[in-house]
Amino acid sequence: MKNKKGLVFSGARPTGRQHLGNLLGAIQNYVALQSEYDCIYSIVDIHALTTVETTAGLRENCMEMALDWLAAGIDPEQSIMFIQSHVPQVMELHTLLSMVVPMGKLTDLPTFKEKVRMHPQNVNYGLLGYPVLMSADILLYKAEIVPVGIDQAPHLEFTREVVRSFNYRYGTQVLVEPQMKGTKFTKVLGTDGVNKMSKSLDNEIEIAADEETTQKRVMTMVTDPARLRRSDPGNPDVCNVFSFHKMFSPQEDIDMVDRECRVAGIGCVDCKKLMAKHLNASLAPLRERRRELETKTDQVLEQLYDGADRARKIADQTMREVRDAIGLPRYRA
Ligand code: SF4
């Protein structure tokens, strides 16, 4: 690595089969960055432990996610793709970083308060230390760039503060302050037309679903709430189905829906069927690649192991420097 414009790191929790929100909001971005940057993409399974009550399905979820990432175009030769827990050095760095993070800083973070509200029965230490582990993810590889949407910006700023505190405390420059790559993350609403697409809200459309399932999900999509009857004119500007048309349909159909919806020239059923057709067509190549990958999961696992091997090499070097900077007694490697 180190031949391109910089080193990018990004991680995502293993949520299993990916949906359109994941694809348009993150994965496509990951794929695009590969041509200009050295990229490290991590399936952050340890992060998942902070909120799950059971680990049943965790391994499967990691594999399903890897299959979708690869099918979407993440190239494991070009980029490092791995599972977070396969590089245990991240836990060590997390502990060492935690020494320079004031407790109040963590309890004050809005994301912590939000998580406590969402999981009042499971407020664990890991949840509190989550942003420190996230910092360790980035700093372990000395990533220079982190692609984040605006809502994630405070997390990155937290990481930058950790770097400054650590480097100041130990009089070193060993940790690198990552820069935010302001990226246009497409926010995709779920089938309810109100909330961000999310598995937990059961409003998702999986990218690797079959055509029939996709069409069924599309048919459940909420449309312009003011359009109660087929004969009522609609307003595509407030309809999530139209947003999807704009992402997946050819311009002539976008124009047609924009025009005909307003004069009740097209009904919502036909409009959705048309959108599902275009959505299925645009996902067809990805789905074909995924079907092929599903027949060789052993090879996918090997790719994840290779990614972890490469990541561990970088991590080992960083940890040697970090331990030295702190002044920890050396041990025989
Ligand atoms: S016709 Fe299409 S754009 Fe208009 S309200 Fe129905 S689903 Fe939405």
mmCIF file of C-alpha atoms and ligand atoms in Angstrom:
data_model
loop_
_atom_site.group_PDB
_atom_site.id
_atom_site.type_symbol
_atom_site.label_atom_id
_atom_site.label_comp_id
_atom_site.label_asym_id
_atom_site.label_seq_id
_atom_site.Cartn_x
_atom_site.Cartn_y
_atom_site.Cartn_z
ATOM 1 C CA MET A 1 0.000 0.000 0.000
ATOM 2 C CA LYS A 2 0.985 3.680 -0.079
ATOM 3 C CA ASN A 3 1.025 4.281 -3.785
ATOM 4 C CA LYS A 4 -2.103 6.298 -4.101
ATOM 5 C CA LYS A 5 -3.436 9.609 -2.783
ATOM 6 C CA GLY A 6 -3.708 8.429 0.809
ATOM 7 C CA LEU A 7 -4.960 5.703 3.088
ATOM 8 C CA VAL A 8 -8.682 5.417 3.667
ATOM 9 C CA PHE A 9 -10.270 3.466 6.513
ATOM 10 C CA SER A 10 -13.909 2.665 6.980
ATOM 11 C CA GLY A 11 -15.753 0.055 8.952
ATOM 12 C CA ALA A 12 -19.318 -1.166 9.208
ATOM 13 C CA ARG A 13 -21.071 -3.465 11.631
ATOM 14 C CA PRO A 14 -21.900 -6.934 10.358
ATOM 15 C CA THR A 15 -25.579 -6.467 9.717
ATOM 16 C CA GLY A 16 -25.822 -9.428 7.359
ATOM 17 C CA ARG A 17 -27.384 -9.090 3.941
ATOM 18 C CA GLN A 18 -27.087 -5.506 2.835
ATOM 19 C CA HIS A 19 -29.932 -3.284 1.733
ATOM 20 C CA LEU A 20 -30.237 -0.415 -0.704
ATOM 21 C CA GLY A 21 -29.448 2.097 2.020
ATOM 22 C CA ASN A 22 -26.125 0.340 2.663
ATOM 23 C CA LEU A 23 -25.374 0.127 -1.044
ATOM 24 C CA LEU A 24 -26.115 3.730 -1.954
ATOM 25 C CA GLY A 25 -25.070 5.231 1.360
ATOM 26 C CA ALA A 26 -21.716 3.483 1.794
ATOM 27 C CA ILE A 27 -20.709 0.529 -0.356
ATOM 28 C CA GLN A 28 -20.781 2.335 -3.705
ATOM 29 C CA ASN A 29 -18.635 4.995 -2.130
ATOM 30 C CA TYR A 30 -16.170 2.370 -0.874
ATOM 31 C CA VAL A 31 -15.943 0.946 -4.377
ATOM 32 C CA ALA A 32 -15.351 4.342 -5.980
ATOM 33 C CA LEU A 33 -12.581 5.272 -3.533
ATOM 34 C CA GLN A 34 -10.519 2.225 -4.461
ATOM 35 C CA SER A 35 -9.200 3.693 -7.696
ATOM 36 C CA GLU A 36 -7.690 6.768 -6.032
ATOM 37 C CA TYR A 37 -6.857 5.642 -2.503
ATOM 38 C CA ASP A 38 -5.407 2.704 -0.661
ATOM 39 C CA CYS A 39 -8.438 1.430 1.210
ATOM 40 C CA ILE A 40 -8.969 -0.637 4.320
ATOM 41 C CA TYR A 41 -12.518 -1.845 4.890
ATOM 42 C CA SER A 42 -13.375 -3.606 8.089
ATOM 43 C CA ILE A 43 -16.384 -5.621 9.145
ATOM 44 C CA VAL A 44 -16.446 -4.457 12.734
ATOM 45 C CA ASP A 45 -17.759 -7.457 14.617
ATOM 46 C CA ILE A 46 -16.474 -6.330 18.034
ATOM 47 C CA HIS A 47 -18.532 -3.168 17.731
ATOM 48 C CA ALA A 48 -21.581 -5.335 17.173
ATOM 49 C CA LEU A 49 -21.081 -6.880 20.628
ATOM 50 C CA THR A 50 -21.803 -3.583 22.350
ATOM 51 C CA THR A 51 -25.499 -3.821 21.618
ATOM 52 C CA VAL A 52 -26.352 -7.410 20.728
ATOM 53 C CA GLU A 53 -27.637 -9.769 23.350
ATOM 54 C CA THR A 54 -26.775 -12.896 21.422
ATOM 55 C CA THR A 55 -23.984 -13.662 19.024
ATOM 56 C CA ALA A 56 -26.008 -16.290 17.204
ATOM 57 C CA GLY A 57 -25.706 -15.502 13.522
ATOM 58 C CA LEU A 58 -22.697 -13.216 13.925
ATOM 59 C CA ARG A 59 -20.430 -15.337 11.723
ATOM 60 C CA GLU A 60 -23.116 -15.727 9.089
ATOM 61 C CA ASN A 61 -23.766 -11.985 9.144
ATOM 62 C CA CYS A 62 -20.079 -11.280 8.536
ATOM 63 C CA MET A 63 -20.075 -13.642 5.561
ATOM 64 C CA GLU A 64 -23.321 -12.273 4.107
ATOM 65 C CA MET A 65 -21.956 -8.766 4.341
ATOM 66 C CA ALA A 66 -18.649 -9.752 2.755
ATOM 67 C CA LEU A 67 -20.523 -11.417 -0.110
ATOM 68 C CA ASP A 68 -22.501 -8.244 -0.764
ATOM 69 C CA TRP A 69 -19.410 -6.028 -0.541
ATOM 70 C CA LEU A 70 -17.522 -8.209 -2.992
ATOM 71 C CA ALA A 71 -20.488 -8.508 -5.340
ATOM 72 C CA ALA A 72 -20.831 -4.722 -5.310
ATOM 73 C CA GLY A 73 -17.231 -4.329 -6.429
ATOM 74 C CA ILE A 74 -14.896 -4.194 -3.459
ATOM 75 C CA ASP A 75 -11.699 -5.690 -4.794
ATOM 76 C CA PRO A 76 -9.840 -7.680 -2.126
ATOM 77 C CA GLU A 77 -6.634 -7.579 -4.181
ATOM 78 C CA GLN A 78 -6.648 -3.819 -4.353
ATOM 79 C CA SER A 79 -8.122 -3.063 -0.925
ATOM 80 C CA ILE A 80 -7.737 -4.697 2.447
ATOM 81 C CA MET A 81 -11.043 -6.204 3.486
ATOM 82 C CA PHE A 82 -11.124 -8.053 6.792
ATOM 83 C CA ILE A 83 -13.018 -8.837 9.960
ATOM 84 C CA GLN A 84 -12.117 -6.548 12.864
ATOM 85 C CA SER A 85 -11.601 -9.267 15.487
ATOM 86 C CA HIS A 86 -9.052 -10.989 13.247
ATOM 87 C CA VAL A 87 -6.670 -8.168 14.111
ATOM 88 C CA PRO A 88 -6.689 -8.331 17.938
ATOM 89 C CA GLN A 89 -4.176 -5.477 18.191
ATOM 90 C CA VAL A 90 -7.172 -3.159 17.902
ATOM 91 C CA MET A 91 -8.253 -4.197 21.393
ATOM 92 C CA GLU A 92 -4.797 -3.418 22.773
ATOM 93 C CA LEU A 93 -4.754 0.002 21.162
ATOM 94 C CA HIS A 94 -8.253 0.627 22.477
ATOM 95 C CA THR A 95 -7.026 0.026 26.042
ATOM 96 C CA LEU A 96 -3.979 2.240 25.619
ATOM 97 C CA LEU A 97 -5.995 5.055 24.059
ATOM 98 C CA SER A 98 -8.580 4.853 26.834
ATOM 99 C CA MET A 99 -5.936 6.236 29.224
ATOM 100 C CA VAL A 100 -6.008 9.621 27.507
ATOM 101 C CA VAL A 101 -9.776 9.907 27.156
ATOM 102 C CA PRO A 102 -11.611 11.750 29.944
ATOM 103 C CA MET A 103 -14.608 9.826 31.189
ATOM 104 C CA GLY A 104 -16.906 12.853 30.942
ATOM 105 C CA LYS A 105 -16.110 13.194 27.278
ATOM 106 C CA LEU A 106 -17.569 9.751 26.653
ATOM 107 C CA THR A 107 -20.661 10.116 28.801
ATOM 108 C CA ASP A 108 -21.404 13.468 27.157
ATOM 109 C CA LEU A 109 -21.415 12.132 23.623
ATOM 110 C CA PRO A 110 -24.910 12.329 22.135
ATOM 111 C CA THR A 111 -24.443 8.918 20.532
ATOM 112 C CA PHE A 112 -23.823 7.341 23.955
ATOM 113 C CA LYS A 113 -26.940 8.974 25.377
ATOM 114 C CA GLU A 114 -28.908 7.759 22.384
ATOM 115 C CA LYS A 115 -27.616 4.191 22.778
ATOM 116 C CA VAL A 116 -28.478 4.224 26.488
ATOM 117 C CA ARG A 117 -31.985 5.275 25.555
ATOM 118 C CA MET A 118 -32.253 2.516 22.972
ATOM 119 C CA HIS A 119 -30.686 -0.243 25.088
ATOM 120 C CA PRO A 120 -31.459 0.675 28.718
ATOM 121 C CA GLN A 121 -31.223 -2.977 29.756
ATOM 122 C CA ASN A 122 -27.684 -3.337 28.427
ATOM 123 C CA VAL A 123 -25.572 -0.288 29.264
ATOM 124 C CA ASN A 124 -22.158 -1.903 29.328
ATOM 125 C CA TYR A 125 -18.622 -0.570 29.474
ATOM 126 C CA GLY A 126 -18.098 -1.467 25.807
ATOM 127 C CA LEU A 127 -20.906 0.850 24.858
ATOM 128 C CA LEU A 128 -19.221 3.713 26.651
ATOM 129 C CA GLY A 129 -15.846 2.905 25.118
ATOM 130 C CA TYR A 130 -17.296 2.471 21.637
ATOM 131 C CA PRO A 131 -15.841 5.742 20.267
ATOM 132 C CA VAL A 132 -12.416 4.802 21.661
ATOM 133 C CA LEU A 133 -12.546 1.462 19.864
ATOM 134 C CA MET A 134 -13.624 3.294 16.743
ATOM 135 C CA SER A 135 -10.619 5.588 17.106
ATOM 136 C CA ALA A 136 -8.391 2.535 17.537
ATOM 137 C CA ASP A 137 -9.806 1.095 14.298
ATOM 138 C CA ILE A 138 -8.697 4.167 12.403
ATOM 139 C CA LEU A 139 -5.430 4.929 14.197
ATOM 140 C CA LEU A 140 -4.112 1.370 14.138
ATOM 141 C CA TYR A 141 -3.636 1.701 10.381
ATOM 142 C CA LYS A 142 -2.614 5.361 10.488
ATOM 143 C CA ALA A 143 -5.481 6.061 8.129
ATOM 144 C CA GLU A 144 -5.298 9.573 6.740
ATOM 145 C CA ILE A 145 -8.802 9.781 5.403
ATOM 146 C CA VAL A 146 -12.098 8.592 6.745
ATOM 147 C CA PRO A 147 -15.134 8.927 4.504
ATOM 148 C CA VAL A 148 -17.948 10.063 6.747
ATOM 149 C CA GLY A 149 -21.311 11.639 6.332
ATOM 150 C CA ILE A 150 -22.090 14.817 8.222
ATOM 151 C CA ASP A 151 -23.781 12.899 11.080
ATOM 152 C CA GLN A 152 -20.561 10.984 11.720
ATOM 153 C CA ALA A 153 -18.359 14.087 11.796
ATOM 154 C CA PRO A 154 -18.348 14.397 15.638
ATOM 155 C CA HIS A 155 -16.959 10.857 15.894
ATOM 156 C CA LEU A 156 -14.068 11.715 13.667
ATOM 157 C CA GLU A 157 -13.436 14.911 15.591
ATOM 158 C CA PHE A 158 -13.338 12.771 18.735
ATOM 159 C CA THR A 159 -10.652 10.590 17.116
ATOM 160 C CA ARG A 160 -8.633 13.656 16.184
ATOM 161 C CA GLU A 161 -8.782 14.843 19.801
ATOM 162 C CA VAL A 162 -7.621 11.416 20.977
ATOM 163 C CA VAL A 163 -4.611 11.703 18.667
ATOM 164 C CA ARG A 164 -3.732 15.150 19.999
ATOM 165 C CA SER A 165 -4.086 14.012 23.622
ATOM 166 C CA PHE A 166 -2.045 10.877 23.073
ATOM 167 C CA ASN A 167 0.732 12.566 21.129
ATOM 168 C CA TYR A 168 0.892 15.405 23.658
ATOM 169 C CA ARG A 169 0.852 13.121 26.713
ATOM 170 C CA TYR A 170 3.677 10.948 25.404
ATOM 171 C CA GLY A 171 5.567 13.623 23.458
ATOM 172 C CA THR A 172 5.302 11.764 20.199
ATOM 173 C CA GLN A 173 3.937 12.096 16.698
ATOM 174 C CA VAL A 174 3.237 8.432 16.303
ATOM 175 C CA LEU A 175 -0.494 8.718 15.820
ATOM 176 C CA VAL A 176 -1.842 10.439 12.731
ATOM 177 C CA GLU A 177 -4.816 12.801 12.806
ATOM 178 C CA PRO A 178 -7.208 11.503 10.180
ATOM 179 C CA GLN A 179 -8.970 13.913 7.890
ATOM 180 C CA MET A 180 -12.623 13.745 7.150
ATOM 181 C CA LYS A 181 -13.498 13.134 3.566
ATOM 182 C CA GLY A 182 -16.801 14.886 3.304
ATOM 183 C CA THR A 183 -18.709 12.468 1.214
ATOM 184 C CA LYS A 184 -22.126 12.802 -0.199
ATOM 185 C CA PHE A 185 -23.829 9.891 1.478
ATOM 186 C CA THR A 186 -27.145 9.262 -0.133
ATOM 187 C CA LYS A 187 -29.796 8.954 2.525
ATOM 188 C CA VAL A 188 -32.220 6.291 1.456
ATOM 189 C CA LEU A 189 -35.613 6.141 3.091
ATOM 190 C CA GLY A 190 -37.154 2.762 3.780
ATOM 191 C CA THR A 191 -40.398 1.363 2.438
ATOM 192 C CA ASP A 192 -42.281 3.352 5.103
ATOM 193 C CA GLY A 193 -41.165 6.523 3.324
ATOM 194 C CA VAL A 194 -40.330 8.169 6.640
ATOM 195 C CA ASN A 195 -37.336 6.535 8.288
ATOM 196 C CA LYS A 196 -33.867 5.809 7.026
ATOM 197 C CA MET A 197 -33.750 2.331 5.519
ATOM 198 C CA SER A 198 -32.867 -0.096 8.281
ATOM 199 C CA LYS A 199 -33.217 -3.790 8.998
ATOM 200 C CA SER A 200 -34.314 -3.144 12.552
ATOM 201 C CA LEU A 201 -37.268 -1.119 11.279
ATOM 202 C CA ASP A 202 -38.181 -3.817 8.753
ATOM 203 C CA ASN A 203 -38.369 -1.217 6.002
ATOM 204 C CA GLU A 204 -35.455 -2.446 3.927
ATOM 205 C CA ILE A 205 -35.065 -3.740 0.393
ATOM 206 C CA GLU A 206 -32.188 -6.206 0.230
ATOM 207 C CA ILE A 207 -29.814 -5.747 -2.659
ATOM 208 C CA ALA A 208 -29.409 -9.471 -3.219
ATOM 209 C CA ALA A 209 -33.072 -10.420 -2.910
ATOM 210 C CA ASP A 210 -34.661 -12.156 -5.892
ATOM 211 C CA GLU A 211 -36.744 -10.165 -8.347
ATOM 212 C CA GLU A 212 -40.079 -11.344 -7.020
ATOM 213 C CA THR A 213 -39.213 -10.495 -3.412
ATOM 214 C CA THR A 214 -37.948 -7.101 -4.493
ATOM 215 C CA GLN A 215 -41.166 -6.385 -6.336
ATOM 216 C CA LYS A 216 -43.213 -7.472 -3.308
ATOM 217 C CA ARG A 217 -41.237 -5.108 -1.053
ATOM 218 C CA VAL A 218 -41.638 -2.277 -3.535
ATOM 219 C CA MET A 219 -45.397 -2.849 -3.619
ATOM 220 C CA THR A 220 -45.507 -2.205 0.141
ATOM 221 C CA MET A 221 -43.868 1.204 -0.236
ATOM 222 C CA VAL A 222 -45.747 4.167 1.167
ATOM 223 C CA THR A 223 -46.599 6.732 -1.502
ATOM 224 C CA ASP A 224 -47.904 10.299 -1.439
ATOM 225 C CA PRO A 225 -50.159 10.100 1.659
ATOM 226 C CA ALA A 226 -52.568 12.648 0.195
ATOM 227 C CA ARG A 227 -53.290 10.452 -2.816
ATOM 228 C CA LEU A 228 -56.060 8.252 -1.493
ATOM 229 C CA ARG A 229 -57.764 7.120 -4.710
ATOM 230 C CA ARG A 230 -56.460 6.195 -8.147
ATOM 231 C CA SER A 231 -58.319 9.223 -9.539
ATOM 232 C CA ASP A 232 -56.612 11.667 -7.135
ATOM 233 C CA PRO A 233 -53.686 13.558 -8.605
ATOM 234 C CA GLY A 234 -50.461 12.828 -6.715
ATOM 235 C CA ASN A 235 -47.338 14.735 -5.842
ATOM 236 C CA PRO A 236 -44.174 12.851 -6.769
ATOM 237 C CA ASP A 237 -42.058 15.367 -4.870
ATOM 238 C CA VAL A 238 -43.274 13.914 -1.578
ATOM 239 C CA CYS A 239 -43.272 10.290 -2.697
ATOM 240 C CA ASN A 240 -40.419 7.920 -1.880
ATOM 241 C CA VAL A 241 -41.266 5.719 -4.876
ATOM 242 C CA PHE A 242 -40.444 8.665 -7.091
ATOM 243 C CA SER A 243 -37.118 9.139 -5.265
ATOM 244 C CA PHE A 244 -36.319 5.557 -6.209
ATOM 245 C CA HIS A 245 -37.353 6.220 -9.815
ATOM 246 C CA LYS A 246 -34.847 9.064 -9.848
ATOM 247 C CA MET A 247 -32.122 6.654 -8.719
ATOM 248 C CA PHE A 248 -32.912 3.646 -10.883
ATOM 249 C CA SER A 249 -35.158 4.518 -13.824
ATOM 250 C CA PRO A 250 -34.243 5.968 -17.208
ATOM 251 C CA GLN A 251 -34.888 9.671 -17.662
ATOM 252 C CA GLU A 252 -37.895 9.177 -19.933
ATOM 253 C CA ASP A 253 -39.714 7.153 -17.252
ATOM 254 C CA ILE A 254 -38.768 9.651 -14.548
ATOM 255 C CA ASP A 255 -40.254 12.421 -16.699
ATOM 256 C CA MET A 256 -43.337 10.371 -17.454
ATOM 257 C CA VAL A 257 -44.022 9.589 -13.757
ATOM 258 C CA ASP A 258 -43.336 13.211 -12.798
ATOM 259 C CA ARG A 259 -45.919 14.343 -15.342
ATOM 260 C CA GLU A 260 -48.570 11.617 -15.159
ATOM 261 C CA CYS A 261 -48.663 11.288 -11.358
ATOM 262 C CA ARG A 262 -49.683 14.931 -11.070
ATOM 263 C CA VAL A 263 -52.712 14.431 -13.334
ATOM 264 C CA ALA A 264 -53.616 10.935 -12.088
ATOM 265 C CA GLY A 265 -52.474 9.580 -15.441
ATOM 266 C CA ILE A 266 -50.616 6.743 -13.745
ATOM 267 C CA GLY A 267 -51.699 4.775 -10.673
ATOM 268 C CA CYS A 268 -49.387 3.917 -7.797
ATOM 269 C CA VAL A 269 -49.542 0.187 -8.515
ATOM 270 C CA ASP A 270 -48.268 0.620 -12.070
ATOM 271 C CA CYS A 271 -45.774 3.218 -10.959
ATOM 272 C CA LYS A 272 -44.308 0.835 -8.380
ATOM 273 C CA LYS A 273 -44.213 -2.066 -10.830
ATOM 274 C CA LEU A 274 -42.281 0.094 -13.251
ATOM 275 C CA MET A 275 -39.831 1.170 -10.570
ATOM 276 C CA ALA A 276 -39.354 -2.445 -9.380
ATOM 277 C CA LYS A 277 -38.579 -3.455 -12.967
ATOM 278 C CA HIS A 278 -35.832 -0.840 -13.270
ATOM 279 C CA LEU A 279 -34.515 -1.554 -9.787
ATOM 280 C CA ASN A 280 -34.254 -5.267 -10.556
ATOM 281 C CA ALA A 281 -32.532 -4.544 -13.865
ATOM 282 C CA SER A 282 -29.960 -2.295 -12.281
ATOM 283 C CA LEU A 283 -29.183 -4.822 -9.517
ATOM 284 C CA ALA A 284 -29.021 -7.818 -11.893
ATOM 285 C CA PRO A 285 -25.224 -7.787 -12.484
ATOM 286 C CA LEU A 286 -24.505 -7.476 -8.750
ATOM 287 C CA ARG A 287 -26.908 -10.313 -7.998
ATOM 288 C CA GLU A 288 -25.318 -12.543 -10.580
ATOM 289 C CA ARG A 289 -21.867 -11.943 -9.105
ATOM 290 C CA ARG A 290 -23.235 -12.659 -5.658
ATOM 291 C CA ARG A 291 -24.804 -15.949 -6.716
ATOM 292 C CA GLU A 292 -21.430 -16.992 -8.043
ATOM 293 C CA LEU A 293 -19.650 -15.944 -4.852
ATOM 294 C CA GLU A 294 -22.172 -17.897 -2.776
ATOM 295 C CA THR A 295 -20.865 -21.089 -4.388
ATOM 296 C CA LYS A 296 -17.338 -20.372 -3.176
ATOM 297 C CA THR A 297 -17.567 -19.068 0.347
ATOM 298 C CA ASP A 298 -14.324 -20.885 1.223
ATOM 299 C CA GLN A 299 -12.553 -18.609 -1.211
ATOM 300 C CA VAL A 300 -14.269 -15.569 0.299
ATOM 301 C CA LEU A 301 -13.109 -16.647 3.755
ATOM 302 C CA GLU A 302 -9.561 -16.947 2.422
ATOM 303 C CA GLN A 303 -9.845 -13.414 1.061
ATOM 304 C CA LEU A 304 -10.927 -12.195 4.490
ATOM 305 C CA TYR A 305 -8.034 -14.071 6.135
ATOM 306 C CA ASP A 306 -5.576 -12.587 3.609
ATOM 307 C CA GLY A 307 -6.973 -9.138 4.338
ATOM 308 C CA ALA A 308 -6.475 -9.719 8.074
ATOM 309 C CA ASP A 309 -2.890 -10.881 7.469
ATOM 310 C CA ARG A 310 -2.135 -7.671 5.611
ATOM 311 C CA ALA A 311 -3.907 -5.564 8.227
ATOM 312 C CA ARG A 312 -2.032 -7.293 11.071
ATOM 313 C CA LYS A 313 1.312 -6.407 9.491
ATOM 314 C CA ILE A 314 0.440 -2.708 9.593
ATOM 315 C CA ALA A 315 -1.062 -3.094 13.078
ATOM 316 C CA ASP A 316 2.055 -4.808 14.461
ATOM 317 C CA GLN A 317 4.252 -1.977 13.288
ATOM 318 C CA THR A 318 1.940 0.694 14.727
ATOM 319 C CA MET A 319 1.732 -1.112 18.063
ATOM 320 C CA ARG A 320 5.515 -1.375 18.315
ATOM 321 C CA GLU A 321 5.720 2.389 17.836
ATOM 322 C CA VAL A 322 2.855 3.066 20.248
ATOM 323 C CA ARG A 323 4.334 0.904 23.028
ATOM 324 C CA ASP A 324 7.704 2.563 22.550
ATOM 325 C CA ALA A 325 6.185 6.024 22.599
ATOM 326 C CA ILE A 326 4.401 5.255 25.874
ATOM 327 C CA GLY A 327 7.567 3.790 27.352
ATOM 328 C CA LEU A 328 6.187 0.331 28.081
ATOM 329 C CA PRO A 329 8.829 -2.281 28.843
ATOM 330 C CA ARG A 330 9.831 -4.041 25.656
ATOM 331 C CA TYR A 331 9.205 -7.754 25.264
ATOM 332 C CA ARG A 332 10.732 -10.345 23.018
ATOM 333 C CA ALA A 333 8.691 -10.410 19.786
HETATM 334 S S1 SF4 B 1 -47.898 7.544 -8.968
HETATM 335 FE FE1 SF4 B 1 -45.854 7.030 -8.329
HETATM 336 S S2 SF4 B 1 -44.903 8.945 -7.759
HETATM 337 FE FE2 SF4 B 1 -47.114 9.288 -7.822
HETATM 338 S S3 SF4 B 1 -47.785 8.984 -5.713
HETATM 339 FE FE3 SF4 B 1 -48.037 7.032 -6.803
HETATM 340 S S4 SF4 B 1 -46.161 5.926 -6.433
HETATM 341 FE FE4 SF4 B 1 -45.775 8.062 -5.931
#
